[in-house]
Structure formats: C-alpha cells, structure tokens
mmCIF file of C-alpha atoms in Angstrom:
data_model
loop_
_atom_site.group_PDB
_atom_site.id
_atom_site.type_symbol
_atom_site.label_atom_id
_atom_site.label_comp_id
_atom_site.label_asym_id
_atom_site.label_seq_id
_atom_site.Cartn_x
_atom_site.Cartn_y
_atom_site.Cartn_z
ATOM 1 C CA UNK A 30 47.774 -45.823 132.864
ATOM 2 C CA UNK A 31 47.916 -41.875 132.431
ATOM 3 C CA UNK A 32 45.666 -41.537 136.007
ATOM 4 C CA UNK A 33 48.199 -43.381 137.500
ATOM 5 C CA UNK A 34 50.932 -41.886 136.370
ATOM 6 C CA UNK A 35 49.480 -38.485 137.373
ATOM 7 C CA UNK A 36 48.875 -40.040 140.902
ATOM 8 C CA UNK A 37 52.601 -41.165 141.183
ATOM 9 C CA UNK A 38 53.817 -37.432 140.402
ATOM 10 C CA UNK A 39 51.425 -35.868 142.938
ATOM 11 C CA UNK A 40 52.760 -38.429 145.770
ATOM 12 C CA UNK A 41 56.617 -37.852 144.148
ATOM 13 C CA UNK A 42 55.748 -34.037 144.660
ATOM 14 C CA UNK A 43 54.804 -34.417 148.235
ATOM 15 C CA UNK A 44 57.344 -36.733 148.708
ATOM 16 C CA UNK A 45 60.499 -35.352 147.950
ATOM 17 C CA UNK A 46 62.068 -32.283 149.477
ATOM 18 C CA UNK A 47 63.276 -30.393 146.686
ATOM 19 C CA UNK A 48 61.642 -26.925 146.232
ATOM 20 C CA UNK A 49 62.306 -26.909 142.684
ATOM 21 C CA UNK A 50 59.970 -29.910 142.067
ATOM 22 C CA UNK A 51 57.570 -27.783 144.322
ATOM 23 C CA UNK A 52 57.961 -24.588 142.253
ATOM 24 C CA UNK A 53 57.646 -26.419 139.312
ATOM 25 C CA UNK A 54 54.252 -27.568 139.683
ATOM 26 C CA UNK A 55 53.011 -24.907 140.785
ATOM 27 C CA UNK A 56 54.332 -22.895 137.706
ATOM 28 C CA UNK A 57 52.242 -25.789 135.592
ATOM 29 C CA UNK A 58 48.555 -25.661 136.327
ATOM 30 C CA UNK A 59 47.795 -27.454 133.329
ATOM 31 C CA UNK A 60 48.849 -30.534 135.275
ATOM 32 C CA UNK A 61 46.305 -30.082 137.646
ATOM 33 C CA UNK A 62 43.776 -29.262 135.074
ATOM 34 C CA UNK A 63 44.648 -32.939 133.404
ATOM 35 C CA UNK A 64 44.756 -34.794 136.427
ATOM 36 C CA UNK A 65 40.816 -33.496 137.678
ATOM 37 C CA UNK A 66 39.577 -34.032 134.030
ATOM 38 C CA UNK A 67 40.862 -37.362 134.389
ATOM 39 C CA UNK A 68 39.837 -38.180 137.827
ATOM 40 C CA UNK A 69 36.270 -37.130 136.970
ATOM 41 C CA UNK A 70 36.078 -39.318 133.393
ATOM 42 C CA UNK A 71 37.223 -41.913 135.695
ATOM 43 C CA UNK A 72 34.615 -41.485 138.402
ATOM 44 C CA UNK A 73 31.852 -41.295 135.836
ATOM 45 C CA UNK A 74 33.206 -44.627 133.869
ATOM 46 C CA UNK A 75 33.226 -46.443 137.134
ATOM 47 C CA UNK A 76 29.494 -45.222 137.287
ATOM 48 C CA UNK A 77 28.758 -46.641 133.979
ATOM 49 C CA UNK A 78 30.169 -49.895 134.196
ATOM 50 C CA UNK A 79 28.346 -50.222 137.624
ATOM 51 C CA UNK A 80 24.667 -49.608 135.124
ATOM 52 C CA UNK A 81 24.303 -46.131 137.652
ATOM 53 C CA UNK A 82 22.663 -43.915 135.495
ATOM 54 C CA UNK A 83 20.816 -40.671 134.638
ATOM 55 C CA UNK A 84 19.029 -40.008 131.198
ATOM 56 C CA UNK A 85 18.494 -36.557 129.554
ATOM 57 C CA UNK A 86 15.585 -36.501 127.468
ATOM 58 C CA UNK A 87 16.480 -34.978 123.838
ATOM 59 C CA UNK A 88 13.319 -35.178 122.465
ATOM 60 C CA UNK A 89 12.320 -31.817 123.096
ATOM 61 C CA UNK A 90 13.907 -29.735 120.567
ATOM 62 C CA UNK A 91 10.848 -28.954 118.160
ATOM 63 C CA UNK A 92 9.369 -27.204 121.480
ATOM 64 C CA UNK A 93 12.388 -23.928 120.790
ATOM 65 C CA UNK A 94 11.946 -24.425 116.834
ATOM 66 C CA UNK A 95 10.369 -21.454 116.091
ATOM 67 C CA UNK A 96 11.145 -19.557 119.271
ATOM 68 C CA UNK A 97 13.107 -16.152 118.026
ATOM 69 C CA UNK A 98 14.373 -15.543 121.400
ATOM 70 C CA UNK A 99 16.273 -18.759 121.253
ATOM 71 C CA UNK A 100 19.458 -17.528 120.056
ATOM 72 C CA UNK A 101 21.649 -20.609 120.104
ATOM 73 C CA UNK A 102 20.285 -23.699 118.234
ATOM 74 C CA UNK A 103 18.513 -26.503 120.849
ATOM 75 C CA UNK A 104 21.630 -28.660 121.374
ATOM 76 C CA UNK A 105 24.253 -26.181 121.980
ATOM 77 C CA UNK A 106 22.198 -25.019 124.509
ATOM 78 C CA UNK A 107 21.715 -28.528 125.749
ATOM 79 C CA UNK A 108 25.823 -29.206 125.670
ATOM 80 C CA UNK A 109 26.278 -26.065 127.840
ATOM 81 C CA UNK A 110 24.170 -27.027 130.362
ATOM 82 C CA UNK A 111 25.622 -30.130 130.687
ATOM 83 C CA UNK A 112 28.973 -29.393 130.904
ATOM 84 C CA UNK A 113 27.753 -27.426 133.810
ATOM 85 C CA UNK A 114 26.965 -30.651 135.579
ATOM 86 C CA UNK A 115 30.518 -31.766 135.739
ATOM 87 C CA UNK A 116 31.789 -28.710 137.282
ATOM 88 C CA UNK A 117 31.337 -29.753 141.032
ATOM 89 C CA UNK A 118 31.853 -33.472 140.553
ATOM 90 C CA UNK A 119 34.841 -33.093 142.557
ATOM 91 C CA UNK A 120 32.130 -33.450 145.604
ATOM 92 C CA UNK A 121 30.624 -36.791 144.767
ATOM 93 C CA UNK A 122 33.100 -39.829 144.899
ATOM 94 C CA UNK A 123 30.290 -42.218 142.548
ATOM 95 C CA UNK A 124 28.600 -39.228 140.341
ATOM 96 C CA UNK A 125 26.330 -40.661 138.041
ATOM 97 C CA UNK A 126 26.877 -41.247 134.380
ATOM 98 C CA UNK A 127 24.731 -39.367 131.741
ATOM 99 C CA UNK A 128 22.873 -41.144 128.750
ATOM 100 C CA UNK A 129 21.156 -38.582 126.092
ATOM 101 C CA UNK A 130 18.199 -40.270 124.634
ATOM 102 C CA UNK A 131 16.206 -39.612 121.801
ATOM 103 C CA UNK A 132 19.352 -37.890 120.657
ATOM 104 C CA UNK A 133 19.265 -36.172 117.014
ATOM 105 C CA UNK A 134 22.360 -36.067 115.317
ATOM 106 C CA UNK A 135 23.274 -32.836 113.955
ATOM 107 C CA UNK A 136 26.775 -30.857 112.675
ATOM 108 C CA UNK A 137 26.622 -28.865 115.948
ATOM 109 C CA UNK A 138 26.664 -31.378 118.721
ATOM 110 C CA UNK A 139 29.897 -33.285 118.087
ATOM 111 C CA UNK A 140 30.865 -31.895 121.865
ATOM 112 C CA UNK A 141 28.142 -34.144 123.283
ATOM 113 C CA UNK A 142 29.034 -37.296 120.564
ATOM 114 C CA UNK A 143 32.287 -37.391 121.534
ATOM 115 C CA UNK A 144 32.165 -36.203 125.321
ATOM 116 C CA UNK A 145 34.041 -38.648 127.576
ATOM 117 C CA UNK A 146 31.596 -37.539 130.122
ATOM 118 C CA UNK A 147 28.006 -38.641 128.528
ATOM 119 C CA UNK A 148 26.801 -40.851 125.735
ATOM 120 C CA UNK A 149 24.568 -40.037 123.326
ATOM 121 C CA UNK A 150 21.656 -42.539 121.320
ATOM 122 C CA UNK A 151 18.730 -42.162 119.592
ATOM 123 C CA UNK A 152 17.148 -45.065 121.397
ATOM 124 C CA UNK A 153 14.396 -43.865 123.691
ATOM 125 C CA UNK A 154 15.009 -44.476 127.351
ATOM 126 C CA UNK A 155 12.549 -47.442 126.814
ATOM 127 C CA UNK A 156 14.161 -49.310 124.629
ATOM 128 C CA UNK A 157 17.104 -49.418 126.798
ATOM 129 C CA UNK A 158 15.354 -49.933 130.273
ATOM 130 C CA UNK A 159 12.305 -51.454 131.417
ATOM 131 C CA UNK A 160 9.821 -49.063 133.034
ATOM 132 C CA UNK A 161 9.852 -50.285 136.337
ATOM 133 C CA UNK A 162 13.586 -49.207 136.531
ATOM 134 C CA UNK A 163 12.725 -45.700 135.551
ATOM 135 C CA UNK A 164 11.464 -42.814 137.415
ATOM 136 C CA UNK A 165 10.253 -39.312 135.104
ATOM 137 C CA UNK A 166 11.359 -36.379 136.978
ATOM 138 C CA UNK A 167 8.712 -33.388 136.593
ATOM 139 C CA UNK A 168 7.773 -30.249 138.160
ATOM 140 C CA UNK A 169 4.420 -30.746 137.135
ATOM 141 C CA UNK A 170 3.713 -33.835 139.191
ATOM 142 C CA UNK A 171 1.739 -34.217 141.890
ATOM 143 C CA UNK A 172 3.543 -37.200 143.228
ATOM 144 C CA UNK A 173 6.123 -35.737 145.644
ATOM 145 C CA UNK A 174 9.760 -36.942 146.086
ATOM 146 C CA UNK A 175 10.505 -38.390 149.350
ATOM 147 C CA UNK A 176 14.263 -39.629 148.910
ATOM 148 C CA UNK A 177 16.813 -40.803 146.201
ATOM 149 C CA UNK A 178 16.324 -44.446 145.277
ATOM 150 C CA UNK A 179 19.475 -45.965 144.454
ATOM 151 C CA UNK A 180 17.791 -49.007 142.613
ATOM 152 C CA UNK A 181 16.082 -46.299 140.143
ATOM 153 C CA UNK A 182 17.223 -44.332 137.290
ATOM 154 C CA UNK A 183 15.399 -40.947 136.361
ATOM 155 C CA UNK A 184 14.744 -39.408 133.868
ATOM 156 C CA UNK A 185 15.067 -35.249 133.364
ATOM 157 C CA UNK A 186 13.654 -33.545 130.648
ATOM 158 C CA UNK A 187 16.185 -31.410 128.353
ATOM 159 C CA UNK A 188 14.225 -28.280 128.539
ATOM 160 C CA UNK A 189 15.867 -24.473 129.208
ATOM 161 C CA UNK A 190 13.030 -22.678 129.251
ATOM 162 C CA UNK A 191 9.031 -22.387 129.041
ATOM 163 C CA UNK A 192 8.023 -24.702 126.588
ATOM 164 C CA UNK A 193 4.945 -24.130 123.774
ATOM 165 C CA UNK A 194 2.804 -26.923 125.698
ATOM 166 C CA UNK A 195 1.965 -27.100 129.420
ATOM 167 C CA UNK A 196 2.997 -29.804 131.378
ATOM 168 C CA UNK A 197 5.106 -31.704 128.800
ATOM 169 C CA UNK A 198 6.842 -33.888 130.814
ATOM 170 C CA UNK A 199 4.300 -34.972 132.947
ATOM 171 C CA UNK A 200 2.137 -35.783 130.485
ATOM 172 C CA UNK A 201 5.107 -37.853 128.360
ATOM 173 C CA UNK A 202 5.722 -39.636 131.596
ATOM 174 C CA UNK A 203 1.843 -40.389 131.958
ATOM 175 C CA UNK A 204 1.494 -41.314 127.959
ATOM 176 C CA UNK A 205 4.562 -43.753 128.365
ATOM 177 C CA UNK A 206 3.000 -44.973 131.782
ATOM 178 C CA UNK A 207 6.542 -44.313 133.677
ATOM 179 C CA UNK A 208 6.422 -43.585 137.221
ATOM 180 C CA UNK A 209 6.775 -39.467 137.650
ATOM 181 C CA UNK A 210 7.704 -37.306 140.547
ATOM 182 C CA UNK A 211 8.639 -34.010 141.435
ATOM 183 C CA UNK A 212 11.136 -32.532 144.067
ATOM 184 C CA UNK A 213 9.408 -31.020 146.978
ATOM 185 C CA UNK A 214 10.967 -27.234 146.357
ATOM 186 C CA UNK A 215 7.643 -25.941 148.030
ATOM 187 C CA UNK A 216 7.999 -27.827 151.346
ATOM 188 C CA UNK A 217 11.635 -26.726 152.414
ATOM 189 C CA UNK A 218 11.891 -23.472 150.066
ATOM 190 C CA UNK A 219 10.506 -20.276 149.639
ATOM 191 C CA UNK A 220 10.703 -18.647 146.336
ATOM 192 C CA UNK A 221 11.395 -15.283 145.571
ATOM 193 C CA UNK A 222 8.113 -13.486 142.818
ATOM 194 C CA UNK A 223 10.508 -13.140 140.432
ATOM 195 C CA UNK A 224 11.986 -16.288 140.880
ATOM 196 C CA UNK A 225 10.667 -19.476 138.334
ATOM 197 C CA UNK A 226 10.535 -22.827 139.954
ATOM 198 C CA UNK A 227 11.306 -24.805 136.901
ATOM 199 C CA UNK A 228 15.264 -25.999 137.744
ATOM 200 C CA UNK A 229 18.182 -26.261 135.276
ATOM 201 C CA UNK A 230 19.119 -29.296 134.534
ATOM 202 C CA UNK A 231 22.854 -29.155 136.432
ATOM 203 C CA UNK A 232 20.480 -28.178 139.332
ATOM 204 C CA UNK A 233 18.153 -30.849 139.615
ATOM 205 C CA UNK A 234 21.719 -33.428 138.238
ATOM 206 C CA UNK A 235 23.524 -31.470 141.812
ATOM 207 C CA UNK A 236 20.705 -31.777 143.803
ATOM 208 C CA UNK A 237 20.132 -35.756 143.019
ATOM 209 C CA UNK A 238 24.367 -36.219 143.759
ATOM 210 C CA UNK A 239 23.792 -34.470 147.096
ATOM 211 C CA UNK A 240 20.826 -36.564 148.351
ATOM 212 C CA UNK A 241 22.752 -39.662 147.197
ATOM 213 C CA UNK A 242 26.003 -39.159 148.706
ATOM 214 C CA UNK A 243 24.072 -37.223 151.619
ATOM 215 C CA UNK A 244 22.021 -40.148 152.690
ATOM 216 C CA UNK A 245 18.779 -37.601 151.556
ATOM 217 C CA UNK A 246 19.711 -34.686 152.819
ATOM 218 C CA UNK A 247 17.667 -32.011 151.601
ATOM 219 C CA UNK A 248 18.750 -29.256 153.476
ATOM 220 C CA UNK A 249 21.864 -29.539 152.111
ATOM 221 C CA UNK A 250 20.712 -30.717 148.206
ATOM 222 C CA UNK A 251 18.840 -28.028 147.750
ATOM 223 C CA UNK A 252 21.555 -25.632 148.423
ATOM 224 C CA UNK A 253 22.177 -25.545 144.560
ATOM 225 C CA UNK A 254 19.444 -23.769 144.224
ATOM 226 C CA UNK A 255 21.338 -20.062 144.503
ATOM 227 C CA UNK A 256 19.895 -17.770 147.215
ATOM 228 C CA UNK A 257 19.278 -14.974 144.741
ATOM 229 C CA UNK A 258 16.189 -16.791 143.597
ATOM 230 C CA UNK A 259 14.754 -17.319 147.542
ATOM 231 C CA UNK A 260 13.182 -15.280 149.974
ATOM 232 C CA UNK A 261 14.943 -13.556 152.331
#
C-alpha cells in the first residue's frame, strides 16, 4: 500500500496547480529517496516471485583469511559490493533478484540478512536448483558467452580480488559439473596494461541487466566497464 500511496502523491503533485505543493516537494527529497527505494524492492520482488534469479557464491571467504591487505573482513566487503548493484536499477524495468549461497552467518553481515534487496542461505546453489538450470560465470573459461539466456540462472563468484588458487571458479564449476562460461571482454574490448580483466561483481550483475533488457547488446553492456581501464 505505501508504493501506492507514494504514486498517488507524485500524480497529486503534477496534478494540481498550487506552487506550494510544488515547493514543498521539492524542499523534501527524502520523499523521493523513499519512493525509488521502494520502486526498486518492488521491481526485484516481482523478479523473485517470477523464479528470475542470480546467485552470489559465498563460499569463498577462506581464500582473503589470512590476506593482511584485506582490511575489511570478507563479507563487509561482499555487502558493499552489492549494494553497488542496486544503484542503477532505475535502468532495468525486471532486474534480477539476488540469492547468496553458501552464506556463513556472522555478527557483521546483518546488512545482507536482512536486505530487502537479496536473500541469503547456506544451501549451495545445488541444492536449490538443478544443474541444467545453472550456468557458472568465470573468467577463466574457455567457453565464450554468446548472449543472455533468459531460461538460465548464473552463477558469479563472490571474489574482490586475486585469490590464493588459480582458476577457482572454473575449476568449482568443472568439480560440480555445471555448465561455465566467460564474457567475451577480449573480442569487443581492449584493455589498458594496467588494467585487470577480472570484473566486480556490480559489473558483470550491470552488464547481464543490459544484455537482457538490450536484447544482447554488447556494445552497450559492456559500457560498465569504465573507460579508465581501456585503451585509448
């Protein structure tokens, strides 16, 4: 009832020709501010009541364990970069909803247990899905993305940074025997030397919105990749 309520004010505001109502909104952002965190819980429960999904895949944290130049513990890190996923959701009008798996509960990730935007279980992705629904999304694999398949759901790996083992998605992907790919940066991009080609996760989350809502557009997915990391 609250997002409609919100709605009736906007249309009220346009509505009406008093420029005090006018002023007045404008003098309260935070009614804006409610009425786009609302409109994007509500685009993302739509999503999840349709089953459109995208997993993170928790089960990485014992890779930054002993890393000293990790300064914040694994899922703090992990709760800022998703947040950053929701940030341009205003674009897509059917963003898909997140599920953490292989979640560990700990005192500094009550953000992500009680986010309206993701949900969080220590299930592994296969005891919620078979594998022929799921797709392992890795930069190590040699099977190269073509287009978004709306009948899928994939699978990124919750990792920030170089990880203590090589190749640790793929080879999780090949171990469970789930289908893997990786996005074809090297066919339409051109990477700067100082540039990595490992992707943040609110990249590769933007980049899989674009190509769905883009009808595989690539050109203009991988536009949230920012130019400072390309070649001129």
């Amino acid at each position: 009832m609250m997002i409609f309520r919100h709605c009736y004010r906007i249309w009220w505001w346009w509505s009406s020709s008093s420029s005090l109502h006018y002023f007045h909104f404008l003098r309260c952002p935070q009614h804006l501010f409610n009425l786009q965190r609302q409109l994007r819980q509500t685009k993302l429960l739509v999503a999840a009541r349709l089953n459109d999904y995208i997993i993170i895949d928790c089960s990485f944290a014992n890779e930054y364990n002993n890393d000293i130049s990790f300064e914040n513990n694994y899922y703090e890190r992990l709760q800022l970069k998703i947040h950053s996923c929701f940030t341009l959701l205003h674009r897509y009008h059917s963003p898909s909803f997140l599920i953490l798996c292989n979640f560990s509960s700990n005192d500094n990730d009550k953000w992500l247990q009680n986010s309206p935007y993701c949900q969080t279980t220590s299930l592994s992705y296969l005891d919620l899905f078979s594998r022929e629904q799921l797709v392992y999304l890795s930069p190590d694999s040699p099977n190269i993305m073509s287009e978004y398949e709306h009948n899928v759901i994939y699978i990124l790996g919750g990792i920030f940074q170089k990880t203590k083992h090589e190749q640790i998605t793929l080879e999780k992907a090949k171990h469970e025997q789930i289908r893997h790919q990786s996005l074809p940066l090297q066919k339409y991009l051109r990477f700067s030397a100082s540039a990595s080609t490992i992707l943040s996760l609110n990249q590769v989350y933007n980049i899989l919105m674009t190509l769905k809502h883009n009808n595989n557009n690539w050109f203009e997915a991988l536009k949230c990749i920012p130019e400072r990391c390309l070649l001129r």
